[in-house]
Amino acid sequence: MRHNQQLTYYNNQKIKDYLNIVLDEISTIFEDSFEKDKTAALILIGGYGRGEGGIMMKNGQYHPHNNLDILYIHNGSVDSKVVEAVDKALQALAKTYDIGIDMSAINKQKLLKLDGLVIGYDMRFGHKTLLGDSTFLKNHEAFSLSNIDPIDIRQLLVNRGTLLLINRVLLKKHSLSEDEKKLIIKHAIKSIIGYGDALLFFHNAYHWSYAQKQSNMSELSDIDEAIKKLYADALLFRFKPNYELYLQKDLNEWNDELIVILSSIHLQCEKINLSQSNLDWRSYFNIALENGSYPRQKVMQKAKSFLHGLNNIPVLKELKSVTDMKNYMQFGAKGMLSLLFPYIAYKIYPQQYCGLFKTSLQLQRSDEQEYLKRFLMLWSQHGDTNFKNVLNSYNIKLENL
């Protein structure tokens, strides 16, 4: 066995051996598929890449809880058909070993040009090398904590918050399967961690390691103890999930309670981000738009955002100033949806924004259900590329809302 690395927070030897066998086979698939000089590095990222993956008890034995997140960093270009064939082989392997395997491929130079993303920092310090040499990644100082763009943190928070909106849709069903209930719990845990991570970032206490983040959160003096406990419990679930503890809850009530608690965290983050100690949600949209700035946008991103603005002239007409219009042209579809998110998620509909929201979301009618439906449909197009997969996996039809 060529790999012998600690991959889980609780270092269970049986799970360690099992996962390293899977990683050996993954490495072989890549070695057989790509010439050696094409491979800059094959790395394991995510929870297992950090050495903090989760394990869960099932039928009296421990099993891996998380997917294996594989990133193939290549020199030059690679044939897309070969990448598809590799992914197909990985999915067959995933079935054999009963573990999810997610694979992405990216050119080395393109990866190193990514700027201001939290995933770059997490990846730099929280990965395991399977093939090649990842020293270039470990030495890439642009992927530093100080270089993370607060806008990326906002979008991370919103990305996690949309999971609670999927929960809201699922919970409208007359009855839920156990798998659906577990998905709701998993979404809630991811949301708590995502909001907590944002809170840590804006308190200058973020870290790539989950264990260190848990410690950092506990030491913050100006954070409510209930929020600290919520975050700590979510991380413990991530390391060793106990679904039974949460299945006893009224999931409808719990989801609603979480949204209220997390809305206060979201507002705390934006108060710091926008340097507005008296910020509330009624003033947030205007202030966030006025303070909008995307100095790190690449030319293609700027062009895409600009085209989005040109294609939404009715929205521009709803804005109050030339500065707002100019900033709207920078935000793009995902950026604007991130500003709209708190109003949809926390059910706040200030009168002064009604026309703007209705136009932005292309609403046929202005009711709570339509707001939720249109936001999620637009987020699936512009916000998160994996969002559609989650909806399809659980047969969630937004058009039927």
CSV table of C-alpha atoms in Angstrom, one decimal:
chain,number,residue,atom,x,y,z
A,1,MET,CA,0.0,0.0,0.0
A,2,ARG,CA,1.7,3.2,-1.2
A,3,HIS,CA,-0.5,5.6,0.8
A,4,ASN,CA,-0.5,5.5,4.6
A,5,GLN,CA,-1.8,8.9,5.7
A,6,GLN,CA,-4.1,10.0,8.5
A,7,LEU,CA,-7.4,11.1,6.8
A,8,THR,CA,-9.9,11.3,9.6
A,9,TYR,CA,-10.3,13.3,12.8
A,10,TYR,CA,-10.8,10.1,14.8
A,11,ASN,CA,-7.9,8.0,13.7
A,12,ASN,CA,-9.6,4.6,13.3
A,13,GLN,CA,-7.0,2.2,11.9
A,14,LYS,CA,-9.5,0.1,10.0
A,15,ILE,CA,-10.9,3.2,8.2
A,16,LYS,CA,-7.4,4.5,7.6
A,17,ASP,CA,-6.4,1.3,5.9
A,18,TYR,CA,-9.6,1.1,3.9
A,19,LEU,CA,-9.4,4.7,2.6
A,20,ASN,CA,-5.7,4.4,1.7
A,21,ILE,CA,-6.5,1.3,-0.3
A,22,VAL,CA,-9.1,3.3,-2.2
A,23,LEU,CA,-6.6,6.1,-2.7
A,24,ASP,CA,-4.1,3.6,-4.1
A,25,GLU,CA,-6.6,2.5,-6.7
A,26,ILE,CA,-7.5,6.1,-7.6
A,27,SER,CA,-3.8,6.9,-8.1
A,28,THR,CA,-3.5,3.9,-10.4
A,29,ILE,CA,-6.4,5.1,-12.5
A,30,PHE,CA,-4.7,8.4,-13.1
A,31,GLU,CA,-1.3,6.9,-13.7
A,32,ASP,CA,-2.8,4.6,-16.4
A,33,SER,CA,-4.8,7.5,-18.0
A,34,PHE,CA,-2.3,10.3,-18.2
A,35,GLU,CA,1.4,10.6,-19.2
A,36,LYS,CA,3.6,11.3,-16.2
A,37,ASP,CA,4.7,14.7,-17.5
A,38,LYS,CA,1.0,15.8,-17.7
A,39,THR,CA,0.6,15.4,-14.0
A,40,ALA,CA,1.6,18.4,-11.9
A,41,ALA,CA,-0.1,16.9,-8.8
A,42,LEU,CA,-3.1,14.7,-7.9
A,43,ILE,CA,-4.3,15.8,-4.5
A,44,LEU,CA,-7.0,14.9,-2.0
A,45,ILE,CA,-8.8,18.0,-0.6
A,46,GLY,CA,-11.8,18.5,1.6
A,47,GLY,CA,-12.2,16.9,5.0
A,48,TYR,CA,-10.0,13.9,4.3
A,49,GLY,CA,-7.4,16.1,2.7
A,50,ARG,CA,-7.2,18.0,5.9
A,51,GLY,CA,-6.9,14.8,7.9
A,52,GLU,CA,-10.2,15.6,9.5
A,53,GLY,CA,-12.7,13.5,7.6
A,54,GLY,CA,-15.8,12.0,9.2
A,55,ILE,CA,-16.6,8.4,10.2
A,56,MET,CA,-20.0,7.0,11.2
A,57,MET,CA,-21.3,3.9,12.8
A,58,LYS,CA,-23.4,1.7,10.5
A,59,ASN,CA,-24.5,-1.8,11.3
A,60,GLY,CA,-22.0,-2.0,14.2
A,61,GLN,CA,-19.0,-0.9,12.2
A,62,TYR,CA,-17.4,2.4,11.3
A,63,HIS,CA,-17.6,3.7,7.8
A,64,PRO,CA,-16.4,6.8,6.0
A,65,HIS,CA,-19.0,9.5,6.1
A,66,ASN,CA,-17.7,12.1,3.6
A,67,ASN,CA,-16.9,11.9,-0.1
A,68,LEU,CA,-13.4,11.8,-1.3
A,69,ASP,CA,-12.6,15.1,-3.1
A,70,ILE,CA,-10.0,14.6,-5.7
A,71,LEU,CA,-8.3,17.4,-7.7
A,72,TYR,CA,-6.2,16.6,-10.7
A,73,ILE,CA,-3.8,19.5,-11.5
A,74,HIS,CA,-2.3,19.1,-14.9
A,75,ASN,CA,0.4,20.7,-17.1
A,76,GLY,CA,-0.8,22.0,-20.4
A,77,SER,CA,-4.1,20.7,-21.7
A,78,VAL,CA,-5.8,17.3,-21.3
A,79,ASP,CA,-8.3,15.5,-23.5
A,80,SER,CA,-11.8,16.1,-22.1
A,81,LYS,CA,-12.8,12.6,-23.2
A,82,VAL,CA,-10.0,11.1,-21.1
A,83,VAL,CA,-11.1,13.2,-18.1
A,84,GLU,CA,-14.7,11.8,-18.6
A,85,ALA,CA,-13.3,8.3,-18.9
A,86,VAL,CA,-11.4,8.7,-15.6
A,87,ASP,CA,-14.5,10.1,-13.9
A,88,LYS,CA,-16.5,7.1,-15.1
A,89,ALA,CA,-13.8,4.7,-13.8
A,90,LEU,CA,-13.8,6.6,-10.4
A,91,GLN,CA,-17.6,6.2,-10.2
A,92,ALA,CA,-17.3,2.5,-10.7
A,93,LEU,CA,-14.7,2.4,-8.0
A,94,ALA,CA,-17.0,4.4,-5.7
A,95,LYS,CA,-19.7,1.7,-6.1
A,96,THR,CA,-17.2,-1.0,-5.4
A,97,TYR,CA,-16.0,0.6,-2.2
A,98,ASP,CA,-19.4,2.2,-1.2
A,99,ILE,CA,-17.9,5.7,-0.9
A,100,GLY,CA,-18.6,8.9,-2.9
A,101,ILE,CA,-15.7,10.1,-5.1
A,102,ASP,CA,-15.8,13.7,-6.6
A,103,MET,CA,-13.2,14.6,-9.2
A,104,SER,CA,-12.2,17.9,-10.7
A,105,ALA,CA,-9.4,18.7,-13.1
A,106,ILE,CA,-7.7,22.1,-13.7
A,107,ASN,CA,-4.6,23.4,-15.5
A,108,LYS,CA,-1.8,24.3,-13.0
A,109,GLN,CA,-1.4,27.8,-14.3
A,110,LYS,CA,-5.1,28.5,-14.3
A,111,LEU,CA,-5.3,27.3,-10.7
A,112,LEU,CA,-2.5,29.5,-9.5
A,113,LYS,CA,-4.1,32.5,-11.1
A,114,LEU,CA,-7.3,32.1,-8.9
A,115,ASP,CA,-7.3,35.1,-6.6
A,116,GLY,CA,-8.9,35.8,-3.3
A,117,LEU,CA,-10.8,32.5,-2.8
A,118,VAL,CA,-11.0,30.7,0.5
A,119,ILE,CA,-10.8,27.4,-1.2
A,120,GLY,CA,-7.3,28.3,-2.4
A,121,TYR,CA,-6.1,28.9,1.2
A,122,ASP,CA,-7.9,25.7,2.4
A,123,MET,CA,-6.4,23.7,-0.4
A,124,ARG,CA,-2.9,25.1,0.1
A,125,PHE,CA,-2.6,23.8,3.7
A,126,GLY,CA,-5.3,21.2,3.8
A,127,HIS,CA,-4.4,18.6,1.2
A,128,LYS,CA,-2.8,15.2,0.8
A,129,THR,CA,-0.6,14.5,-2.2
A,130,LEU,CA,-1.4,11.3,-4.1
A,131,LEU,CA,0.7,11.8,-7.3
A,132,GLY,CA,3.3,14.3,-8.5
A,133,ASP,CA,4.7,17.1,-6.4
A,134,SER,CA,2.4,19.7,-4.7
A,135,THR,CA,5.3,21.8,-3.3
A,136,PHE,CA,4.3,24.5,-5.8
A,137,LEU,CA,0.9,24.7,-4.1
A,138,LYS,CA,2.3,24.8,-0.6
A,139,ASN,CA,4.6,27.6,-1.6
A,140,HIS,CA,2.0,29.7,-3.4
A,141,GLU,CA,1.7,32.7,-1.1
A,142,ALA,CA,-1.2,34.2,-3.1
A,143,PHE,CA,-3.3,31.4,-1.4
A,144,SER,CA,-2.9,33.1,2.0
A,145,LEU,CA,-5.5,33.9,4.6
A,146,SER,CA,-4.8,37.7,4.3
A,147,ASN,CA,-5.5,37.5,0.5
A,148,ILE,CA,-9.1,36.1,0.9
A,149,ASP,CA,-11.7,38.4,-0.6
A,150,PRO,CA,-14.6,39.2,1.8
A,151,ILE,CA,-16.9,38.9,-1.2
A,152,ASP,CA,-15.9,35.3,-1.5
A,153,ILE,CA,-16.8,34.8,2.2
A,154,ARG,CA,-20.2,36.4,1.6
A,155,GLN,CA,-20.8,34.0,-1.3
A,156,LEU,CA,-19.7,31.0,0.7
A,157,LEU,CA,-22.2,32.0,3.5
A,158,VAL,CA,-25.0,32.4,1.0
A,159,ASN,CA,-24.1,29.1,-0.7
A,160,ARG,CA,-24.5,27.3,2.6
A,161,GLY,CA,-27.6,29.3,3.5
A,162,THR,CA,-29.4,28.1,0.3
A,163,LEU,CA,-29.2,24.6,1.7
A,164,LEU,CA,-31.7,25.7,4.4
A,165,LEU,CA,-34.0,27.0,1.6
A,166,ILE,CA,-33.8,23.5,0.0
A,167,ASN,CA,-34.8,22.2,3.4
A,168,ARG,CA,-37.7,24.6,3.4
A,169,VAL,CA,-38.9,23.1,0.1
A,170,LEU,CA,-38.4,19.4,1.3
A,171,LEU,CA,-40.2,20.1,4.5
A,172,LYS,CA,-43.4,21.0,2.6
A,173,LYS,CA,-43.8,17.3,1.6
A,174,HIS,CA,-46.5,15.4,3.4
A,175,SER,CA,-44.1,12.7,4.4
A,176,LEU,CA,-40.3,12.3,4.3
A,177,SER,CA,-38.2,9.3,3.8
A,178,GLU,CA,-35.3,8.6,6.2
A,179,ASP,CA,-32.8,9.6,3.5
A,180,GLU,CA,-34.6,12.9,3.0
A,181,LYS,CA,-34.6,13.6,6.8
A,182,LYS,CA,-30.9,12.9,6.9
A,183,LEU,CA,-30.3,15.2,3.9
A,184,ILE,CA,-32.1,18.0,5.8
A,185,ILE,CA,-29.9,17.3,8.9
A,186,LYS,CA,-26.8,17.3,6.7
A,187,HIS,CA,-27.8,20.6,5.0
A,188,ALA,CA,-28.4,22.2,8.4
A,189,ILE,CA,-25.0,21.1,9.7
A,190,LYS,CA,-23.2,22.4,6.6
A,191,SER,CA,-25.1,25.7,7.0
A,192,ILE,CA,-24.1,26.1,10.6
A,193,ILE,CA,-20.4,25.5,9.7
A,194,GLY,CA,-20.5,27.8,6.8
A,195,TYR,CA,-22.0,30.7,8.8
A,196,GLY,CA,-19.6,30.0,11.6
A,197,ASP,CA,-16.7,30.0,9.3
A,198,ALA,CA,-17.8,33.4,8.0
A,199,LEU,CA,-18.1,34.7,11.5
A,200,LEU,CA,-14.5,33.5,12.3
A,201,PHE,CA,-13.2,35.2,9.1
A,202,PHE,CA,-14.7,38.6,10.0
A,203,HIS,CA,-13.3,38.2,13.5
A,204,ASN,CA,-9.8,37.4,12.1
A,205,ALA,CA,-9.9,33.9,13.5
A,206,TYR,CA,-10.4,31.7,10.4
A,207,HIS,CA,-8.2,28.7,9.9
A,208,TRP,CA,-8.0,25.9,7.3
A,209,SER,CA,-8.3,23.2,10.0
A,210,TYR,CA,-11.7,22.4,11.4
A,211,ALA,CA,-10.2,21.4,14.8
A,212,GLN,CA,-8.4,24.8,15.0
A,213,LYS,CA,-11.5,26.7,14.0
A,214,GLN,CA,-13.4,25.0,16.8
A,215,SER,CA,-10.7,26.1,19.2
A,216,ASN,CA,-10.6,29.6,17.8
A,217,MET,CA,-14.4,30.0,18.0
A,218,SER,CA,-14.4,28.9,21.7
A,219,GLU,CA,-11.8,31.7,22.5
A,220,LEU,CA,-13.7,34.6,20.9
A,221,SER,CA,-15.0,36.8,23.8
A,222,ASP,CA,-17.7,38.7,21.9
A,223,ILE,CA,-19.6,35.7,20.5
A,224,ASP,CA,-22.7,34.4,22.2
A,225,GLU,CA,-22.1,31.1,24.0
A,226,ALA,CA,-25.2,29.6,22.3
A,227,ILE,CA,-23.6,30.2,18.9
A,228,LYS,CA,-20.3,28.8,20.0
A,229,LYS,CA,-22.1,25.6,21.1
A,230,LEU,CA,-24.1,25.4,17.9
A,231,TYR,CA,-20.8,25.6,15.9
A,232,ALA,CA,-19.0,23.1,18.1
A,233,ASP,CA,-21.8,20.6,17.9
A,234,ALA,CA,-21.9,20.9,14.1
A,235,LEU,CA,-18.2,20.2,13.9
A,236,LEU,CA,-18.5,17.2,16.1
A,237,PHE,CA,-21.3,15.9,13.9
A,238,ARG,CA,-19.0,16.4,10.9
A,239,PHE,CA,-16.2,14.3,12.6
A,240,LYS,CA,-18.6,11.6,13.8
A,241,PRO,CA,-22.2,12.1,12.9
A,242,ASN,CA,-25.1,11.0,15.1
A,243,TYR,CA,-28.2,11.3,13.1
A,244,GLU,CA,-30.4,9.8,15.8
A,245,LEU,CA,-29.8,12.8,18.0
A,246,TYR,CA,-31.3,15.1,15.3
A,247,LEU,CA,-34.0,12.8,13.9
A,248,GLN,CA,-35.7,13.1,17.3
A,249,LYS,CA,-36.3,16.8,16.6
A,250,ASP,CA,-39.2,18.4,14.8
A,251,LEU,CA,-37.2,19.2,11.7
A,252,ASN,CA,-39.7,22.0,10.6
A,253,GLU,CA,-39.3,23.8,13.8
A,254,TRP,CA,-35.5,23.2,14.0
A,255,ASN,CA,-35.0,24.5,10.4
A,256,ASP,CA,-37.0,27.7,11.2
A,257,GLU,CA,-35.1,28.2,14.5
A,258,LEU,CA,-31.7,27.8,12.7
A,259,ILE,CA,-32.7,30.4,10.1
A,260,VAL,CA,-33.4,32.9,12.8
A,261,ILE,CA,-30.1,32.2,14.6
A,262,LEU,CA,-28.1,32.2,11.5
A,263,SER,CA,-29.7,35.5,10.3
A,264,SER,CA,-28.1,37.2,13.3
A,265,ILE,CA,-24.7,35.7,12.4
A,266,HIS,CA,-25.1,36.9,8.8
A,267,LEU,CA,-25.9,40.4,10.0
A,268,GLN,CA,-22.9,40.4,12.3
A,269,CYS,CA,-20.7,39.5,9.5
A,270,GLU,CA,-22.0,42.2,7.2
A,271,LYS,CA,-21.7,44.8,9.9
A,272,ILE,CA,-18.0,44.1,10.1
A,273,ASN,CA,-17.6,43.7,6.3
A,274,LEU,CA,-19.3,47.0,5.5
A,275,SER,CA,-18.1,48.8,8.6
A,276,GLN,CA,-21.7,49.7,9.6
A,277,SER,CA,-22.3,49.0,13.2
A,278,ASN,CA,-26.0,50.1,13.0
A,279,LEU,CA,-26.7,48.0,9.9
A,280,ASP,CA,-30.1,46.2,9.7
A,281,TRP,CA,-31.7,44.3,6.8
A,282,ARG,CA,-33.9,47.2,5.8
A,283,SER,CA,-30.8,49.3,4.9
A,284,TYR,CA,-28.5,46.4,3.9
A,285,PHE,CA,-29.2,46.2,0.2
A,286,ASN,CA,-28.6,49.8,-0.5
A,287,ILE,CA,-25.5,50.0,1.6
A,288,ALA,CA,-24.0,46.8,0.2
A,289,LEU,CA,-24.7,48.0,-3.3
A,290,GLU,CA,-23.2,51.4,-2.7
A,291,ASN,CA,-20.1,49.7,-1.2
A,292,GLY,CA,-19.8,47.2,-4.0
A,293,SER,CA,-16.3,46.8,-5.3
A,294,TYR,CA,-14.7,44.1,-7.4
A,295,PRO,CA,-11.1,45.1,-7.9
A,296,ARG,CA,-9.9,41.5,-8.4
A,297,GLN,CA,-12.4,40.6,-11.2
A,298,LYS,CA,-10.6,39.2,-14.2
A,299,VAL,CA,-11.5,40.6,-17.7
A,300,MET,CA,-13.8,37.7,-18.5
A,301,GLN,CA,-15.6,38.1,-15.2
A,302,LYS,CA,-16.1,41.8,-15.8
A,303,ALA,CA,-17.4,41.2,-19.2
A,304,LYS,CA,-19.8,38.6,-18.0
A,305,SER,CA,-21.1,40.9,-15.2
A,306,PHE,CA,-21.4,43.8,-17.6
A,307,LEU,CA,-23.5,41.6,-20.0
A,308,HIS,CA,-25.7,40.5,-17.2
A,309,GLY,CA,-26.4,44.2,-16.4
A,310,LEU,CA,-27.1,45.0,-20.0
A,311,ASN,CA,-29.6,42.1,-20.2
A,312,ASN,CA,-31.4,43.5,-17.1
A,313,ILE,CA,-32.2,47.1,-18.0
A,314,PRO,CA,-35.5,47.0,-16.1
A,315,VAL,CA,-33.5,46.3,-12.9
A,316,LEU,CA,-31.1,49.2,-13.6
A,317,LYS,CA,-34.2,51.5,-14.0
A,318,GLU,CA,-35.2,50.5,-10.4
A,319,LEU,CA,-31.9,51.7,-8.9
A,320,LYS,CA,-31.6,55.2,-7.4
A,321,SER,CA,-28.2,56.5,-8.4
A,322,VAL,CA,-25.6,56.3,-11.1
A,323,THR,CA,-23.2,54.8,-8.5
A,324,ASP,CA,-25.7,52.0,-7.8
A,325,MET,CA,-26.1,51.3,-11.5
A,326,LYS,CA,-22.3,51.2,-12.0
A,327,ASN,CA,-21.9,48.8,-9.0
A,328,TYR,CA,-24.8,46.6,-10.3
A,329,MET,CA,-22.8,46.2,-13.5
A,330,GLN,CA,-20.0,44.8,-11.5
A,331,PHE,CA,-21.9,42.4,-9.2
A,332,GLY,CA,-23.2,40.1,-11.9
A,333,ALA,CA,-25.9,37.5,-11.4
A,334,LYS,CA,-24.4,35.6,-8.5
A,335,GLY,CA,-23.3,38.8,-6.7
A,336,MET,CA,-26.8,40.3,-6.9
A,337,LEU,CA,-28.4,37.0,-5.8
A,338,SER,CA,-26.1,37.1,-2.8
A,339,LEU,CA,-27.5,40.5,-1.8
A,340,LEU,CA,-31.1,39.3,-2.3
A,341,PHE,CA,-30.6,36.1,-0.3
A,342,PRO,CA,-31.2,37.5,3.2
A,343,TYR,CA,-34.6,38.9,2.2
A,344,ILE,CA,-35.8,35.6,0.8
A,345,ALA,CA,-34.2,33.4,3.5
A,346,TYR,CA,-35.3,35.5,6.5
A,347,LYS,CA,-38.6,36.5,5.0
A,348,ILE,CA,-38.0,40.3,5.1
A,349,TYR,CA,-39.7,42.3,2.4
A,350,PRO,CA,-39.0,46.1,2.9
A,351,GLN,CA,-41.5,48.2,1.0
A,352,GLN,CA,-38.8,50.3,-0.6
A,353,TYR,CA,-37.3,47.2,-2.3
A,354,CYS,CA,-40.5,45.5,-3.5
A,355,GLY,CA,-40.3,46.8,-7.1
A,356,LEU,CA,-36.6,46.1,-7.3
A,357,PHE,CA,-36.9,42.5,-5.9
A,358,LYS,CA,-39.9,41.8,-8.2
A,359,THR,CA,-38.0,42.9,-11.3
A,360,SER,CA,-34.7,41.2,-10.3
A,361,LEU,CA,-36.4,37.9,-9.6
A,362,GLN,CA,-38.7,38.2,-12.6
A,363,LEU,CA,-41.7,37.5,-10.4
A,364,GLN,CA,-45.2,36.9,-11.7
A,365,ARG,CA,-46.6,37.6,-8.3
A,366,SER,CA,-45.2,39.0,-5.1
A,367,ASP,CA,-45.8,36.3,-2.4
A,368,GLU,CA,-43.5,34.4,-0.2
A,369,GLN,CA,-43.7,31.2,-2.2
A,370,GLU,CA,-43.0,32.9,-5.5
A,371,TYR,CA,-40.0,34.7,-4.0
A,372,LEU,CA,-38.5,31.4,-2.8
A,373,LYS,CA,-39.2,29.6,-6.1
A,374,ARG,CA,-37.7,32.2,-8.3
A,375,PHE,CA,-34.7,32.8,-6.1
A,376,LEU,CA,-33.8,29.0,-6.1
A,377,MET,CA,-34.4,28.7,-9.8
A,378,LEU,CA,-32.0,31.6,-10.5
A,379,TRP,CA,-29.5,30.3,-7.9
A,380,SER,CA,-29.4,26.9,-9.7
A,381,GLN,CA,-28.5,28.8,-12.9
A,382,HIS,CA,-26.0,31.3,-11.7
A,383,GLY,CA,-25.1,30.5,-8.1
A,384,ASP,CA,-23.8,27.0,-7.4
A,385,THR,CA,-23.0,24.6,-10.2
A,386,ASN,CA,-23.7,21.6,-7.9
A,387,PHE,CA,-27.1,23.0,-6.9
A,388,LYS,CA,-29.0,21.3,-9.8
A,389,ASN,CA,-27.4,17.9,-8.9
A,390,VAL,CA,-28.8,18.1,-5.3
A,391,LEU,CA,-32.2,19.0,-6.7
A,392,ASN,CA,-32.2,16.2,-9.2
A,393,SER,CA,-30.8,13.6,-6.8
A,394,TYR,CA,-33.8,14.1,-4.5
A,395,ASN,CA,-36.4,14.8,-7.3
A,396,ILE,CA,-37.0,18.3,-6.1
A,397,LYS,CA,-39.1,20.1,-8.8
A,398,LEU,CA,-38.9,23.9,-8.2
A,399,GLU,CA,-41.5,24.5,-10.9
A,400,ASN,CA,-44.1,22.6,-8.8
A,401,LEU,CA,-43.7,24.9,-5.8
